[in-house]
């Protein structure tokens, strides 16, 4: 094959004409534009295979044509990792039609699904069987499990159940050469060679295309309670986390922290959510307790924890939700922060992680440094404290031009925040990945030997560099 | 450098003469002989570096001399993965002197240790801080954490806490070229590139040399109870597991199954251990419940579970240990099985895993098939049922010559068992690894695309093939 038209013909022959979309006949915006509208590319075509064999056929056809591929799930990523560049020469490989549930094994607590299954559908499949698939994040109504695995997604239940990586036992993957690795194991233990599963998970489509996965399921808790606690400082929040881990053990399934300014935005822009306790305290914490016995036991454990924390001065005031509706209302406040901050205007977003023990010092130092450098700057600081993961976002001073602020300050603020993260042993991308957005700055913060090893792995598994080029490794 | 003597001189210059052992001056048996005495090699020298920089110096010196390296920790592996071959040309790289505790971060629940720390010392370091490092296995008094990670060790707490892989957040590794990857992260979330940590974990020293690790710690449970239940069938044991997972959730920290013949060997050869309930039931199960509240709560939950199981016919009879001493006595029975079977004579050992749901059918079919093929054969079937991991060992008919039985039957029995494992979607090595012992048969049972990917990774990270050659990939 020698022309782009030849490749499109080959793709149509492999998938059927209906499943190869081109700009002359279709609106490709949803495939070419990233979710946060940071980038808009142009695709040669969008290939929509319906089976793993068809995915392999697409990969082989593109390899033969010397054309690179951009794998794409729900296209909800936050780091510009799943849209084509603006060359008009890349094929978007959409996994959305590959969306069957292949098997549910109740006694083994496993579920095997194809990559294009929407996360919420995976959760619902588990729920229909009386079981739990705990991965949960804001985009769950449209992101796909293949994308979740390709980016090692995090979310709100990581504290107890781990990242996407920890919820996956086996994978089916199409390699860069168009071969299929049949690795859909449902085994908890398998020491027969290198951990290819974890190599593909989190590689953002640059080493292979995940086409299906065998996922871990869990029994559903008998009761889940939610509490909201005002704390006098970030150090108190960290100490409260330790106490909650000790007393609730694996029952502690959520521990989110929210700064006063973040909550003030929710109170201002989403007043119907009625934020409790935010005005007189620097931080509030949302705790979730999942209990295998029942609500009375959960409530006893939770109240005992909060009383002990009040006595020790770790908590200034607290409420435990009295109903499922109240619990959901508290979660809606936490989940409303991104929307509220968008209402307030553009801001500079960070998805950082730190050793939990370093978070108070990091916040003290970085808050002070930013306030000194940018008088009036406002910090929308919130996140999954239980995982050491903060969304440490920087909003323009009140009344300023947010767009101008971003244009002037983004690079400088990023460097200031990332340098502080590095100084405290943290990561510049906790759960969002690298994509295009952070690929250029990664070499400044990643160990150079790690980068060399990553380049060697990339060259070994995708020697022609056809899979999602420019992502992760610039 | 051109002669072996030159290399030894270079190693002595790098480490000091005392830390380079050679057969002409030292007894190298403990370094050259594997733990199960399946193989005895001959080393050119044993290098015992005391720092990571010295490890790197050894790797570089061997690379310059074109000599291959066999990394070794406690040398307690079961698949001949850490002793030299019989060429007399390989250097054993012993990590035992690299045994400092580098840091304990209480609020972050992490412990950073060097590779040569003995597992039990790691457990004790955590305990001294009031915390738990849950990896636990028979060799814990002499195996090292570096070896545990290099082989992704399992053990008795995997059901709750995962394999060694799941207990590690960061690594320090000397690469094949003698560079040092400084990856000792204490982060729960870090999506800045490929998962190198999990690539080195379980690679059995063939991709790099692990020199230190940052490990996850946990709060210590307030109470741990142990129960012993006789069950009417393997299917009942699997159903009991499901019920225990539902009722105890993460409190279920142990679920071991033991067949009647395995227990009869303990009763016969270790009569002081007084095995309960074994005579009239095909299997017994040991359950462990770790509770964050206290003993009364643990006992209530445990008794409720066992009553429900008795009512449903999943359990025929059961006892809950009344004291720590009784609990330890029950664990000693479980842990006494390998010793008791050794007293009975040589046997053919398997370390297999299966989807939990397939274990009853696997055992029914394979028990019957072996009995048909080898009249009078005796099966020592026991293991970590909660992880789908059986030590499905095959003992010669009573009164026969065990050595002759092994010589005649081992290859045939292995094939029969492994073919059945493969037919049920299982693994021929659950927790012991591949080493030399299973390297030759791995290609018969591993997906060929996975093997190709593994070879590509090996060639990328150790292009000269100097790190533990012949292990994992024959």
Short mmCIF file of N, CA, C and O in Angstrom, two decimals, chain A residues 258-269 278 281-283 337 340-341 344 347 376-381 393-398:
data_model
loop_
_atom_site.label_atom_id
_atom_site.label_comp_id
_atom_site.label_asym_id
_atom_site.label_seq_id
_atom_site.Cartn_x
_atom_site.Cartn_y
_atom_site.Cartn_z
N UNK A 258 -10.60 18.73 51.47
CA UNK A 258 -11.05 19.88 50.69
C UNK A 258 -10.70 21.15 51.44
O UNK A 258 -11.09 21.32 52.61
N UNK A 259 -9.98 22.05 50.79
CA UNK A 259 -9.60 23.31 51.40
C UNK A 259 -10.77 24.29 51.43
O UNK A 259 -11.74 24.16 50.68
N UNK A 260 -10.64 25.28 52.31
CA UNK A 260 -11.74 26.24 52.50
C UNK A 260 -12.10 26.96 51.20
O UNK A 260 -13.28 27.12 50.88
N UNK A 261 -11.09 27.41 50.44
CA UNK A 261 -11.43 28.15 49.22
C UNK A 261 -12.15 27.25 48.21
O UNK A 261 -13.10 27.68 47.55
N UNK A 262 -11.72 25.99 48.11
CA UNK A 262 -12.41 25.05 47.21
C UNK A 262 -13.89 24.93 47.60
O UNK A 262 -14.79 24.97 46.75
N UNK A 263 -14.14 24.81 48.90
CA UNK A 263 -15.52 24.67 49.36
C UNK A 263 -16.31 25.97 49.21
O UNK A 263 -17.51 25.95 48.95
N UNK A 264 -15.60 27.09 49.33
CA UNK A 264 -16.30 28.37 49.15
C UNK A 264 -16.82 28.51 47.72
O UNK A 264 -17.88 29.10 47.49
N UNK A 265 -16.10 27.93 46.79
CA UNK A 265 -16.55 27.98 45.39
C UNK A 265 -17.82 27.16 45.21
O UNK A 265 -18.72 27.54 44.46
N UNK A 266 -17.87 25.99 45.87
CA UNK A 266 -19.09 25.17 45.79
C UNK A 266 -20.24 25.93 46.45
O UNK A 266 -21.35 26.02 45.90
N UNK A 267 -19.99 26.51 47.61
CA UNK A 267 -21.04 27.25 48.32
C UNK A 267 -21.56 28.41 47.47
O UNK A 267 -22.76 28.72 47.47
N UNK A 268 -20.66 29.02 46.70
CA UNK A 268 -21.03 30.19 45.89
C UNK A 268 -21.74 29.78 44.60
O UNK A 268 -22.79 30.31 44.27
N UNK A 269 -21.16 28.81 43.88
CA UNK A 269 -21.68 28.49 42.54
C UNK A 269 -22.70 27.37 42.53
O UNK A 269 -23.45 27.23 41.56
N UNK A 278 -17.85 24.64 56.50
CA UNK A 278 -16.65 25.05 55.78
C UNK A 278 -16.11 26.40 56.22
O UNK A 278 -14.91 26.67 56.12
N UNK A 281 -13.15 26.78 59.18
CA UNK A 281 -12.09 25.78 59.29
C UNK A 281 -11.26 25.76 58.00
O UNK A 281 -11.81 25.88 56.91
N UNK A 282 -9.95 25.56 58.12
CA UNK A 282 -9.12 25.60 56.91
C UNK A 282 -9.38 24.43 55.96
O UNK A 282 -9.24 24.56 54.74
N UNK A 283 -9.73 23.28 56.52
CA UNK A 283 -9.99 22.11 55.67
C UNK A 283 -11.17 21.32 56.22
O UNK A 283 -11.40 21.30 57.43
N UNK A 337 -16.60 20.21 43.22
CA UNK A 337 -15.50 21.19 43.23
C UNK A 337 -14.99 21.50 41.82
O UNK A 337 -14.86 22.68 41.46
N UNK A 340 -17.51 23.77 40.17
CA UNK A 340 -17.55 25.09 40.81
C UNK A 340 -16.33 25.92 40.42
O UNK A 340 -16.43 27.12 40.17
N UNK A 341 -15.16 25.25 40.35
CA UNK A 341 -13.98 26.03 39.99
C UNK A 341 -14.02 26.43 38.52
O UNK A 341 -13.53 27.49 38.13
N UNK A 344 -16.00 29.49 38.31
CA UNK A 344 -15.23 30.65 38.79
C UNK A 344 -14.26 31.15 37.72
O UNK A 344 -13.85 32.30 37.74
N UNK A 347 -8.39 27.75 35.46
CA UNK A 347 -7.32 27.69 36.46
C UNK A 347 -6.24 26.72 36.02
O UNK A 347 -6.40 26.00 35.04
N UNK A 376 -2.45 37.62 45.94
CA UNK A 376 -3.88 37.43 45.71
C UNK A 376 -4.24 36.10 45.08
O UNK A 376 -5.42 35.82 44.85
N UNK A 377 -3.25 35.27 44.77
CA UNK A 377 -3.52 33.97 44.13
C UNK A 377 -4.45 33.16 45.03
O UNK A 377 -4.41 33.27 46.27
N UNK A 378 -5.30 32.34 44.40
CA UNK A 378 -6.26 31.54 45.17
C UNK A 378 -6.02 30.06 44.88
O UNK A 378 -5.91 29.66 43.73
N UNK A 379 -5.96 29.24 45.92
CA UNK A 379 -5.62 27.83 45.76
C UNK A 379 -6.84 26.95 45.97
O UNK A 379 -7.45 26.96 47.03
N UNK A 380 -7.16 26.19 44.92
CA UNK A 380 -8.25 25.23 45.00
C UNK A 380 -7.61 23.88 45.31
O UNK A 380 -7.24 23.12 44.41
N UNK A 381 -7.42 23.62 46.59
CA UNK A 381 -6.66 22.45 47.02
C UNK A 381 -7.63 21.40 47.56
O UNK A 381 -8.30 21.61 48.56
N UNK A 393 -4.85 23.03 42.59
CA UNK A 393 -5.10 23.90 41.45
C UNK A 393 -4.94 25.37 41.84
O UNK A 393 -5.21 25.76 42.97
N UNK A 394 -4.51 26.14 40.86
CA UNK A 394 -4.13 27.53 41.12
C UNK A 394 -5.05 28.45 40.30
O UNK A 394 -5.06 28.40 39.07
N UNK A 395 -5.82 29.24 41.03
CA UNK A 395 -6.80 30.12 40.38
C UNK A 395 -6.30 31.57 40.43
O UNK A 395 -5.68 31.98 41.41
N UNK A 396 -6.62 32.29 39.38
CA UNK A 396 -6.18 33.70 39.29
C UNK A 396 -6.72 34.51 40.46
O UNK A 396 -7.75 34.18 41.04
N UNK A 397 -6.03 35.59 40.83
CA UNK A 397 -6.58 36.49 41.84
C UNK A 397 -7.99 36.94 41.46
O UNK A 397 -8.33 37.03 40.28
N UNK A 398 -8.82 37.19 42.47
CA UNK A 398 -10.22 37.56 42.24
C UNK A 398 -10.30 38.77 41.33
O UNK A 398 -9.54 39.72 41.47
#
